[in-house]
């Protein structure tokens, strides 16, 4: 195994963000080798440290989203804690935060205060609606900003309601946040300037529907949700297969793919006639075509459909459940679920970083720290406070 | 000179960096677009005559198909240069190889065999171009049994786990027997491009600090797994296998409005209390009921859906937020386009394109105070052939000959 330093090795990130989106950005940076310190507090436990309103116990997301990080406590209601936060900023390259816009400033370490502490600091702020504009102060969670951004409108059955998008949206926002943080680090290498980055995850949702926004700009028309269909392929869909709730996705874009598809099905008579002979007719008779395809797929497993179609270079793949993903031979061959030892739960598998660097390997190798596990490392080891002072600040509920 | 009076434009994060992009449709183009928005010079290679397939996909102004007027291409290729090159042709491959020596970053979406066929396989690049950062953005990654599988957006979304878990909530209540669904707007492909851009930015940062060039294997399936890790983690740490029938908000979620739908989500106790007050304090919405969503959720939602159904999206959104309840409308693209909030923030940017005309485009979804992102129009097919080939030292006569023989 390549144990060379990661791409962001040497970078220190003070991560004040909570919930899912901001912490995910910290995780991406930590996977690339940055030292990421999660600043949290018993006075305001992160949602992932509390019983989750949906799952009823501390959310399992915490096992991964704060992996590779250090945990240090600061009760930001205490003036001394604010001073320590500024001290920490002074020795950090990047500060991540996802408070409601304005809160960070009110706490006394907005961008101006941070810049005073460290002139080239990079502050990356994430919020639902951005740091400005009439709705900047509105509350937002993933399903809300996916709805506001327009992405959810395009998701769902054409004759049904829109579909809410959840953690994936948070983490996509975190991915964007990580992109901007690394971009700002690149800029600093070149210009020696720090800066304030303002990421609106609602804007991110909108940036994922750019072509639909142009459709409106060009033709004054709202793109509709299409279920599993798409303008550029017919047939395209998720088809029922042999087994309980087993499905395969198939997408036939070109005439060559259609011929491969017919071949893979064993040249049924219905597929060889004129009715489905070109892309336009297949698009026009899509419903009928879907029924005929499903007569074939329901007799075999998603895996068999996939193998047969891929042999003919037709895009197809099973719709994989969590269990199927975690036992998939391809992902196993790529070591997509590395095992990390957890102090209480033993060995648990995590999800691999999404990039395989040949020279600056990314890795996930430590589970989420306990709350305040690194108080001494951070306040004594990094900031240089005497051990006794760290202890008395813990007792005074400042480091808390 | 007129320029003396104009302030010089602010620096960009990746100004001076050159990127070569071999790509089609969404993932790799979105990655290149993000790099271009940071000021990188991105040269996109397209097949002669037809160009990127996204040029045929639309939407088109007035529904008249035209390769220079496809909304998908125009949006995903902002700020890039375009050259045409027949990469099945030996001379085309030669020019590609020369270009890999002139750029800092190569981004492509080719499988291992596809890359080797065009002479830019990983081993050859690693040996001859040690300074180059080369990223392959592929559906299943550049190694493993599926590395040569072909895929469109729908396949990737269902290969990454999220597809199998959608829809849930109201859409599933309405159609419990239908197939799991794909997120709209080719979202999985966008996510793959974004994730790859993070890795590439990391490699650039490392290189500017003295690290060597390198190869980055970016699997969109794994980007989906990372982004959607939560059900995997639940399975691994708790043994709970989520599926689309169990994965819904017991309280809140999608609610009907008189003119569409809204989302409401209360995760904090104070938000439940606010919601009860907002609803007028009915018994069915008493705070203690929210504490036991498994028992009372269905009844709360049934009543709440009745209550929201005769109110407008905008009323529920603004009045709900004012009352401390997280509501949001499901906006159509047109409503996003007209959104006063995003308009005031300057999210939309007007771009003029010589063939497509002038439209407001969605802008970069982030602000940078010192190195602001840039947005410029997409290129015409082969618009920069002359400029790029000249920079490689080809003479005018050679360039004409290359065009005549169909290489460019």
Short mmCIF file of N, CA and C in Angstrom, two decimals, chain B residues 7-140:
data_model
loop_
_atom_site.label_atom_id
_atom_site.label_comp_id
_atom_site.label_asym_id
_atom_site.label_seq_id
_atom_site.Cartn_x
_atom_site.Cartn_y
_atom_site.Cartn_z
N UNK B 7 -9.90 48.63 -14.91
CA UNK B 7 -9.16 47.90 -13.89
C UNK B 7 -8.90 46.48 -14.40
N UNK B 8 -7.74 45.93 -14.08
CA UNK B 8 -7.48 44.58 -14.55
C UNK B 8 -8.41 43.62 -13.82
N UNK B 9 -8.84 42.57 -14.49
CA UNK B 9 -9.78 41.66 -13.83
C UNK B 9 -9.12 41.02 -12.63
N UNK B 10 -9.91 40.66 -11.63
CA UNK B 10 -9.32 40.04 -10.44
C UNK B 10 -8.69 38.70 -10.82
N UNK B 11 -7.72 38.25 -10.05
CA UNK B 11 -7.11 36.96 -10.36
C UNK B 11 -8.12 35.84 -10.17
N UNK B 12 -7.84 34.72 -10.81
CA UNK B 12 -8.69 33.54 -10.63
C UNK B 12 -7.85 32.45 -9.94
N UNK B 13 -8.56 31.47 -9.38
CA UNK B 13 -7.88 30.44 -8.59
C UNK B 13 -6.95 29.59 -9.46
N UNK B 14 -7.38 29.30 -10.69
CA UNK B 14 -6.59 28.42 -11.54
C UNK B 14 -6.11 29.12 -12.81
N UNK B 15 -6.03 30.46 -12.77
CA UNK B 15 -5.57 31.19 -13.94
C UNK B 15 -4.18 30.70 -14.36
N UNK B 16 -3.99 30.51 -15.68
CA UNK B 16 -2.70 30.05 -16.18
C UNK B 16 -2.60 28.54 -16.30
N UNK B 17 -3.52 27.84 -15.70
CA UNK B 17 -3.52 26.37 -15.78
C UNK B 17 -4.22 25.94 -17.08
N UNK B 18 -3.64 24.95 -17.77
CA UNK B 18 -4.31 24.47 -18.98
C UNK B 18 -4.80 23.04 -18.79
N UNK B 19 -5.99 22.80 -19.31
CA UNK B 19 -6.66 21.51 -19.14
C UNK B 19 -7.09 21.02 -20.52
N UNK B 20 -6.81 19.76 -20.81
CA UNK B 20 -7.30 19.14 -22.04
C UNK B 20 -8.43 18.20 -21.65
N UNK B 21 -9.56 18.30 -22.34
CA UNK B 21 -10.74 17.53 -21.95
C UNK B 21 -11.22 16.70 -23.14
N UNK B 22 -11.32 15.39 -22.95
CA UNK B 22 -11.93 14.52 -23.96
C UNK B 22 -13.17 13.95 -23.31
N UNK B 23 -14.34 14.39 -23.77
CA UNK B 23 -15.51 14.11 -22.96
C UNK B 23 -16.78 14.15 -23.77
N UNK B 24 -17.80 13.51 -23.23
CA UNK B 24 -19.12 13.65 -23.84
C UNK B 24 -20.18 13.71 -22.75
N UNK B 25 -21.31 14.23 -23.12
CA UNK B 25 -22.48 14.36 -22.25
C UNK B 25 -22.20 15.15 -20.96
N UNK B 26 -22.27 14.51 -19.76
CA UNK B 26 -22.39 15.32 -18.55
C UNK B 26 -21.19 15.26 -17.59
N UNK B 27 -20.75 14.06 -17.20
CA UNK B 27 -19.80 13.98 -16.07
C UNK B 27 -18.50 14.75 -16.31
N UNK B 28 -17.73 14.32 -17.30
CA UNK B 28 -16.45 14.98 -17.54
C UNK B 28 -16.65 16.42 -18.01
N UNK B 29 -17.66 16.71 -18.85
CA UNK B 29 -17.90 18.13 -19.20
C UNK B 29 -18.20 19.00 -17.97
N UNK B 30 -18.99 18.48 -17.02
CA UNK B 30 -19.29 19.30 -15.84
C UNK B 30 -18.01 19.54 -15.04
N UNK B 31 -17.17 18.51 -14.95
CA UNK B 31 -15.88 18.66 -14.27
C UNK B 31 -15.06 19.76 -14.95
N UNK B 32 -14.96 19.70 -16.28
CA UNK B 32 -14.20 20.71 -17.01
C UNK B 32 -14.79 22.10 -16.85
N UNK B 33 -16.12 22.16 -16.82
CA UNK B 33 -16.80 23.46 -16.63
C UNK B 33 -16.42 24.08 -15.28
N UNK B 34 -16.38 23.23 -14.25
CA UNK B 34 -16.02 23.74 -12.92
C UNK B 34 -14.58 24.28 -12.94
N UNK B 35 -13.67 23.55 -13.60
CA UNK B 35 -12.28 24.02 -13.67
C UNK B 35 -12.20 25.33 -14.47
N UNK B 36 -12.99 25.40 -15.56
CA UNK B 36 -13.00 26.63 -16.35
C UNK B 36 -13.53 27.80 -15.53
N UNK B 37 -14.49 27.52 -14.64
CA UNK B 37 -15.05 28.61 -13.84
C UNK B 37 -14.02 29.17 -12.86
N UNK B 38 -12.97 28.40 -12.60
CA UNK B 38 -11.88 28.90 -11.74
C UNK B 38 -10.78 29.56 -12.56
N UNK B 39 -11.03 29.74 -13.84
CA UNK B 39 -10.07 30.48 -14.66
C UNK B 39 -9.10 29.61 -15.45
N UNK B 40 -9.21 28.29 -15.34
CA UNK B 40 -8.33 27.42 -16.13
C UNK B 40 -8.69 27.55 -17.62
N UNK B 41 -7.69 27.39 -18.48
CA UNK B 41 -7.95 27.33 -19.91
C UNK B 41 -8.27 25.87 -20.25
N UNK B 42 -9.51 25.60 -20.62
CA UNK B 42 -9.94 24.22 -20.87
C UNK B 42 -10.15 24.02 -22.37
N UNK B 43 -9.38 23.10 -22.94
CA UNK B 43 -9.50 22.81 -24.38
C UNK B 43 -10.23 21.48 -24.51
N UNK B 44 -11.39 21.54 -25.11
CA UNK B 44 -12.21 20.33 -25.25
C UNK B 44 -12.02 19.74 -26.64
N UNK B 45 -11.73 18.45 -26.69
CA UNK B 45 -11.60 17.77 -27.98
C UNK B 45 -12.94 17.13 -28.33
N UNK B 46 -13.45 17.45 -29.52
CA UNK B 46 -14.71 16.86 -29.97
C UNK B 46 -14.49 16.13 -31.29
N UNK B 47 -15.32 15.11 -31.56
CA UNK B 47 -15.21 14.45 -32.86
C UNK B 47 -15.57 15.42 -33.99
N UNK B 48 -14.83 15.40 -35.11
CA UNK B 48 -15.16 16.30 -36.22
C UNK B 48 -16.60 16.08 -36.67
N UNK B 49 -17.20 17.11 -37.17
CA UNK B 49 -18.56 17.14 -37.76
C UNK B 49 -19.68 16.99 -36.73
N UNK B 50 -19.66 15.94 -35.91
CA UNK B 50 -20.80 15.73 -35.00
C UNK B 50 -20.61 16.42 -33.65
N UNK B 51 -19.39 16.45 -33.16
CA UNK B 51 -19.14 17.04 -31.85
C UNK B 51 -19.65 16.17 -30.72
N UNK B 52 -19.63 16.74 -29.52
CA UNK B 52 -20.15 16.08 -28.32
C UNK B 52 -21.63 15.70 -28.56
N UNK B 53 -22.03 14.47 -28.20
CA UNK B 53 -23.44 14.09 -28.36
C UNK B 53 -24.42 15.05 -27.68
N UNK B 54 -23.95 15.77 -26.67
CA UNK B 54 -24.86 16.72 -26.00
C UNK B 54 -25.28 17.84 -26.95
N UNK B 55 -24.55 18.02 -28.06
CA UNK B 55 -24.97 19.02 -29.06
C UNK B 55 -26.25 18.61 -29.78
N UNK B 56 -26.60 17.31 -29.67
CA UNK B 56 -27.81 16.84 -30.35
C UNK B 56 -28.98 16.68 -29.39
N UNK B 57 -28.74 16.91 -28.12
CA UNK B 57 -29.76 16.56 -27.15
C UNK B 57 -30.77 17.66 -26.85
N UNK B 58 -30.38 18.91 -27.06
CA UNK B 58 -31.29 20.00 -26.73
C UNK B 58 -31.27 20.34 -25.25
N UNK B 59 -32.17 21.15 -24.77
CA UNK B 59 -33.26 21.80 -25.50
C UNK B 59 -32.73 22.81 -26.52
N UNK B 60 -33.54 23.05 -27.57
CA UNK B 60 -33.16 23.99 -28.61
C UNK B 60 -34.13 25.16 -28.64
N UNK B 61 -33.62 26.36 -28.92
CA UNK B 61 -34.55 27.51 -29.05
C UNK B 61 -35.57 27.23 -30.16
N UNK B 62 -36.83 27.42 -29.83
CA UNK B 62 -37.89 27.20 -30.81
C UNK B 62 -38.03 25.75 -31.25
N UNK B 63 -37.41 24.84 -30.49
CA UNK B 63 -37.46 23.40 -30.81
C UNK B 63 -36.86 23.07 -32.18
N UNK B 64 -35.95 23.90 -32.65
CA UNK B 64 -35.29 23.63 -33.93
C UNK B 64 -33.89 23.10 -33.63
N UNK B 65 -33.68 21.79 -33.82
CA UNK B 65 -32.37 21.22 -33.50
C UNK B 65 -31.25 21.86 -34.30
N UNK B 66 -30.16 22.13 -33.62
CA UNK B 66 -28.99 22.74 -34.25
C UNK B 66 -27.81 22.48 -33.32
N UNK B 67 -26.70 21.97 -33.88
CA UNK B 67 -25.59 21.57 -32.99
C UNK B 67 -24.97 22.71 -32.19
N UNK B 68 -25.18 23.95 -32.62
CA UNK B 68 -24.63 25.07 -31.86
C UNK B 68 -25.65 25.67 -30.89
N UNK B 69 -26.83 25.05 -30.82
CA UNK B 69 -27.90 25.66 -29.99
C UNK B 69 -28.50 24.71 -28.98
N UNK B 70 -27.77 23.67 -28.64
CA UNK B 70 -28.30 22.71 -27.67
C UNK B 70 -28.03 23.19 -26.25
N UNK B 71 -29.09 23.32 -25.48
CA UNK B 71 -28.95 23.85 -24.12
C UNK B 71 -28.01 23.03 -23.25
N UNK B 72 -28.06 21.71 -23.40
CA UNK B 72 -27.19 20.87 -22.56
C UNK B 72 -25.72 21.15 -22.86
N UNK B 73 -25.39 21.23 -24.13
CA UNK B 73 -24.00 21.53 -24.49
C UNK B 73 -23.63 22.95 -24.07
N UNK B 74 -24.49 23.90 -24.38
CA UNK B 74 -24.18 25.31 -24.08
C UNK B 74 -23.92 25.51 -22.59
N UNK B 75 -24.69 24.79 -21.76
CA UNK B 75 -24.54 24.96 -20.32
C UNK B 75 -23.28 24.27 -19.79
N UNK B 76 -23.05 23.05 -20.24
CA UNK B 76 -21.97 22.25 -19.63
C UNK B 76 -20.59 22.58 -20.19
N UNK B 77 -20.52 23.43 -21.17
CA UNK B 77 -19.22 23.71 -21.77
C UNK B 77 -18.87 25.19 -21.76
N UNK B 78 -19.44 25.91 -20.81
CA UNK B 78 -19.13 27.32 -20.70
C UNK B 78 -17.64 27.51 -20.43
N UNK B 79 -17.10 28.54 -21.05
CA UNK B 79 -15.71 28.94 -20.76
C UNK B 79 -14.65 28.06 -21.38
N UNK B 80 -15.04 27.12 -22.26
CA UNK B 80 -14.04 26.22 -22.84
C UNK B 80 -13.70 26.62 -24.27
N UNK B 81 -12.58 26.08 -24.74
CA UNK B 81 -12.26 26.14 -26.16
C UNK B 81 -12.60 24.80 -26.78
N UNK B 82 -12.92 24.79 -28.06
CA UNK B 82 -13.24 23.52 -28.74
C UNK B 82 -12.32 23.29 -29.92
N UNK B 83 -11.74 22.12 -29.96
CA UNK B 83 -11.05 21.71 -31.18
C UNK B 83 -11.64 20.38 -31.63
N UNK B 84 -11.64 20.16 -32.93
CA UNK B 84 -12.14 18.88 -33.45
C UNK B 84 -10.95 18.03 -33.84
N UNK B 85 -11.06 16.77 -33.50
CA UNK B 85 -9.95 15.86 -33.76
C UNK B 85 -10.52 14.45 -33.93
N UNK B 86 -10.16 13.81 -35.05
CA UNK B 86 -10.57 12.42 -35.25
C UNK B 86 -9.57 11.52 -34.55
N UNK B 87 -9.96 11.01 -33.40
CA UNK B 87 -9.00 10.25 -32.58
C UNK B 87 -8.89 8.79 -33.03
N UNK B 88 -9.69 8.39 -34.00
CA UNK B 88 -9.47 7.06 -34.59
C UNK B 88 -8.42 7.13 -35.68
N UNK B 89 -8.05 8.34 -36.05
CA UNK B 89 -7.06 8.54 -37.09
C UNK B 89 -5.67 8.67 -36.47
N UNK B 90 -4.68 8.11 -37.14
CA UNK B 90 -3.33 8.11 -36.58
C UNK B 90 -2.81 9.53 -36.35
N UNK B 91 -3.04 10.41 -37.32
CA UNK B 91 -2.55 11.79 -37.18
C UNK B 91 -3.30 12.51 -36.05
N UNK B 92 -4.58 12.17 -35.90
CA UNK B 92 -5.35 12.75 -34.80
C UNK B 92 -4.75 12.35 -33.46
N UNK B 93 -4.37 11.09 -33.35
CA UNK B 93 -3.75 10.61 -32.10
C UNK B 93 -2.40 11.29 -31.87
N UNK B 94 -1.68 11.54 -32.97
CA UNK B 94 -0.38 12.22 -32.87
C UNK B 94 -0.56 13.63 -32.28
N UNK B 95 -1.59 14.33 -32.79
CA UNK B 95 -1.84 15.69 -32.28
C UNK B 95 -2.26 15.62 -30.81
N UNK B 96 -3.10 14.65 -30.48
CA UNK B 96 -3.49 14.47 -29.07
C UNK B 96 -2.25 14.26 -28.20
N UNK B 97 -1.35 13.41 -28.67
CA UNK B 97 -0.14 13.13 -27.88
C UNK B 97 0.69 14.39 -27.69
N UNK B 98 0.80 15.20 -28.76
CA UNK B 98 1.54 16.47 -28.64
C UNK B 98 0.86 17.38 -27.62
N UNK B 99 -0.47 17.38 -27.66
CA UNK B 99 -1.20 18.26 -26.73
C UNK B 99 -0.98 17.85 -25.27
N UNK B 100 -0.87 16.54 -25.03
CA UNK B 100 -0.67 16.12 -23.63
C UNK B 100 0.65 16.63 -23.07
N UNK B 101 1.55 17.05 -23.96
CA UNK B 101 2.83 17.59 -23.50
C UNK B 101 2.73 19.09 -23.20
N UNK B 102 1.63 19.70 -23.63
CA UNK B 102 1.52 21.17 -23.49
C UNK B 102 0.61 21.56 -22.33
N UNK B 103 -0.13 20.62 -21.81
CA UNK B 103 -1.15 20.98 -20.81
C UNK B 103 -0.73 20.49 -19.42
N UNK B 104 -1.40 21.04 -18.42
CA UNK B 104 -1.13 20.63 -17.03
C UNK B 104 -2.01 19.46 -16.61
N UNK B 105 -3.22 19.45 -17.14
CA UNK B 105 -4.20 18.45 -16.70
C UNK B 105 -4.89 17.85 -17.92
N UNK B 106 -5.09 16.54 -17.89
CA UNK B 106 -5.91 15.86 -18.90
C UNK B 106 -7.11 15.26 -18.18
N UNK B 107 -8.31 15.56 -18.67
CA UNK B 107 -9.53 14.97 -18.11
C UNK B 107 -10.21 14.20 -19.24
N UNK B 108 -10.46 12.92 -19.03
CA UNK B 108 -11.21 12.20 -20.06
C UNK B 108 -12.19 11.23 -19.42
N UNK B 109 -13.06 10.68 -20.26
CA UNK B 109 -14.07 9.75 -19.74
C UNK B 109 -13.96 8.41 -20.47
N UNK B 110 -12.74 8.00 -20.76
CA UNK B 110 -12.51 6.77 -21.53
C UNK B 110 -12.22 5.60 -20.61
N UNK B 111 -12.68 4.44 -21.04
CA UNK B 111 -12.35 3.21 -20.31
C UNK B 111 -10.87 2.93 -20.53
N UNK B 112 -10.27 2.02 -19.75
CA UNK B 112 -8.84 1.73 -19.94
C UNK B 112 -8.51 1.35 -21.38
N UNK B 113 -9.35 0.53 -22.00
CA UNK B 113 -9.03 0.12 -23.38
C UNK B 113 -9.23 1.28 -24.35
N UNK B 114 -10.23 2.09 -24.09
CA UNK B 114 -10.48 3.26 -24.95
C UNK B 114 -9.31 4.24 -24.89
N UNK B 115 -8.80 4.47 -23.69
CA UNK B 115 -7.67 5.39 -23.53
C UNK B 115 -6.44 4.82 -24.24
N UNK B 116 -6.20 3.52 -24.10
CA UNK B 116 -5.02 2.92 -24.73
C UNK B 116 -5.14 2.99 -26.26
N UNK B 117 -6.36 2.76 -26.75
CA UNK B 117 -6.56 2.78 -28.21
C UNK B 117 -6.17 4.13 -28.79
N UNK B 118 -6.41 5.18 -28.05
CA UNK B 118 -6.09 6.52 -28.55
C UNK B 118 -4.70 7.00 -28.09
N UNK B 119 -3.97 6.08 -27.50
CA UNK B 119 -2.58 6.40 -27.17
C UNK B 119 -2.37 7.15 -25.87
N UNK B 120 -3.40 7.20 -25.03
CA UNK B 120 -3.23 7.93 -23.76
C UNK B 120 -3.53 7.02 -22.58
N UNK B 121 -3.13 5.74 -22.72
CA UNK B 121 -3.28 4.81 -21.60
C UNK B 121 -2.44 5.28 -20.42
N UNK B 122 -2.84 4.82 -19.26
CA UNK B 122 -2.20 5.26 -18.02
C UNK B 122 -0.69 4.99 -18.03
N UNK B 123 -0.29 3.80 -18.46
CA UNK B 123 1.14 3.45 -18.40
C UNK B 123 1.99 4.34 -19.30
N UNK B 124 1.48 4.56 -20.51
CA UNK B 124 2.24 5.40 -21.43
C UNK B 124 2.37 6.83 -20.90
N UNK B 125 1.27 7.36 -20.37
CA UNK B 125 1.32 8.72 -19.82
C UNK B 125 2.26 8.78 -18.62
N UNK B 126 2.17 7.78 -17.75
CA UNK B 126 3.00 7.80 -16.54
C UNK B 126 4.48 7.79 -16.91
N UNK B 127 4.83 7.06 -17.99
CA UNK B 127 6.23 6.97 -18.39
C UNK B 127 6.72 8.24 -19.09
N UNK B 128 5.87 8.78 -19.99
CA UNK B 128 6.34 9.87 -20.85
C UNK B 128 5.89 11.26 -20.39
N UNK B 129 4.91 11.32 -19.53
CA UNK B 129 4.38 12.63 -19.10
C UNK B 129 4.32 12.69 -17.57
N UNK B 130 5.46 12.60 -16.92
CA UNK B 130 5.44 12.50 -15.45
C UNK B 130 4.86 13.74 -14.75
N UNK B 131 4.84 14.86 -15.45
CA UNK B 131 4.31 16.08 -14.82
C UNK B 131 2.80 16.24 -14.99
N UNK B 132 2.22 15.41 -15.83
CA UNK B 132 0.81 15.58 -16.16
C UNK B 132 -0.09 15.02 -15.06
N UNK B 133 -1.15 15.75 -14.76
CA UNK B 133 -2.23 15.20 -13.93
C UNK B 133 -3.28 14.68 -14.89
N UNK B 134 -3.50 13.38 -14.90
CA UNK B 134 -4.47 12.78 -15.82
C UNK B 134 -5.59 12.15 -15.00
N UNK B 135 -6.81 12.54 -15.30
CA UNK B 135 -7.95 11.99 -14.56
C UNK B 135 -8.90 11.28 -15.53
N UNK B 136 -9.24 10.04 -15.21
CA UNK B 136 -10.23 9.31 -15.99
C UNK B 136 -11.52 9.27 -15.17
N UNK B 137 -12.58 9.86 -15.73
CA UNK B 137 -13.88 9.87 -15.04
C UNK B 137 -14.75 8.84 -15.75
N UNK B 138 -14.89 7.67 -15.17
CA UNK B 138 -15.59 6.58 -15.84
C UNK B 138 -16.72 6.06 -14.95
N UNK B 139 -17.67 5.33 -15.53
CA UNK B 139 -18.80 4.87 -14.72
C UNK B 139 -18.38 4.00 -13.54
N UNK B 140 -17.48 3.04 -13.78
CA UNK B 140 -17.16 2.07 -12.73
C UNK B 140 -15.69 2.06 -12.35
#
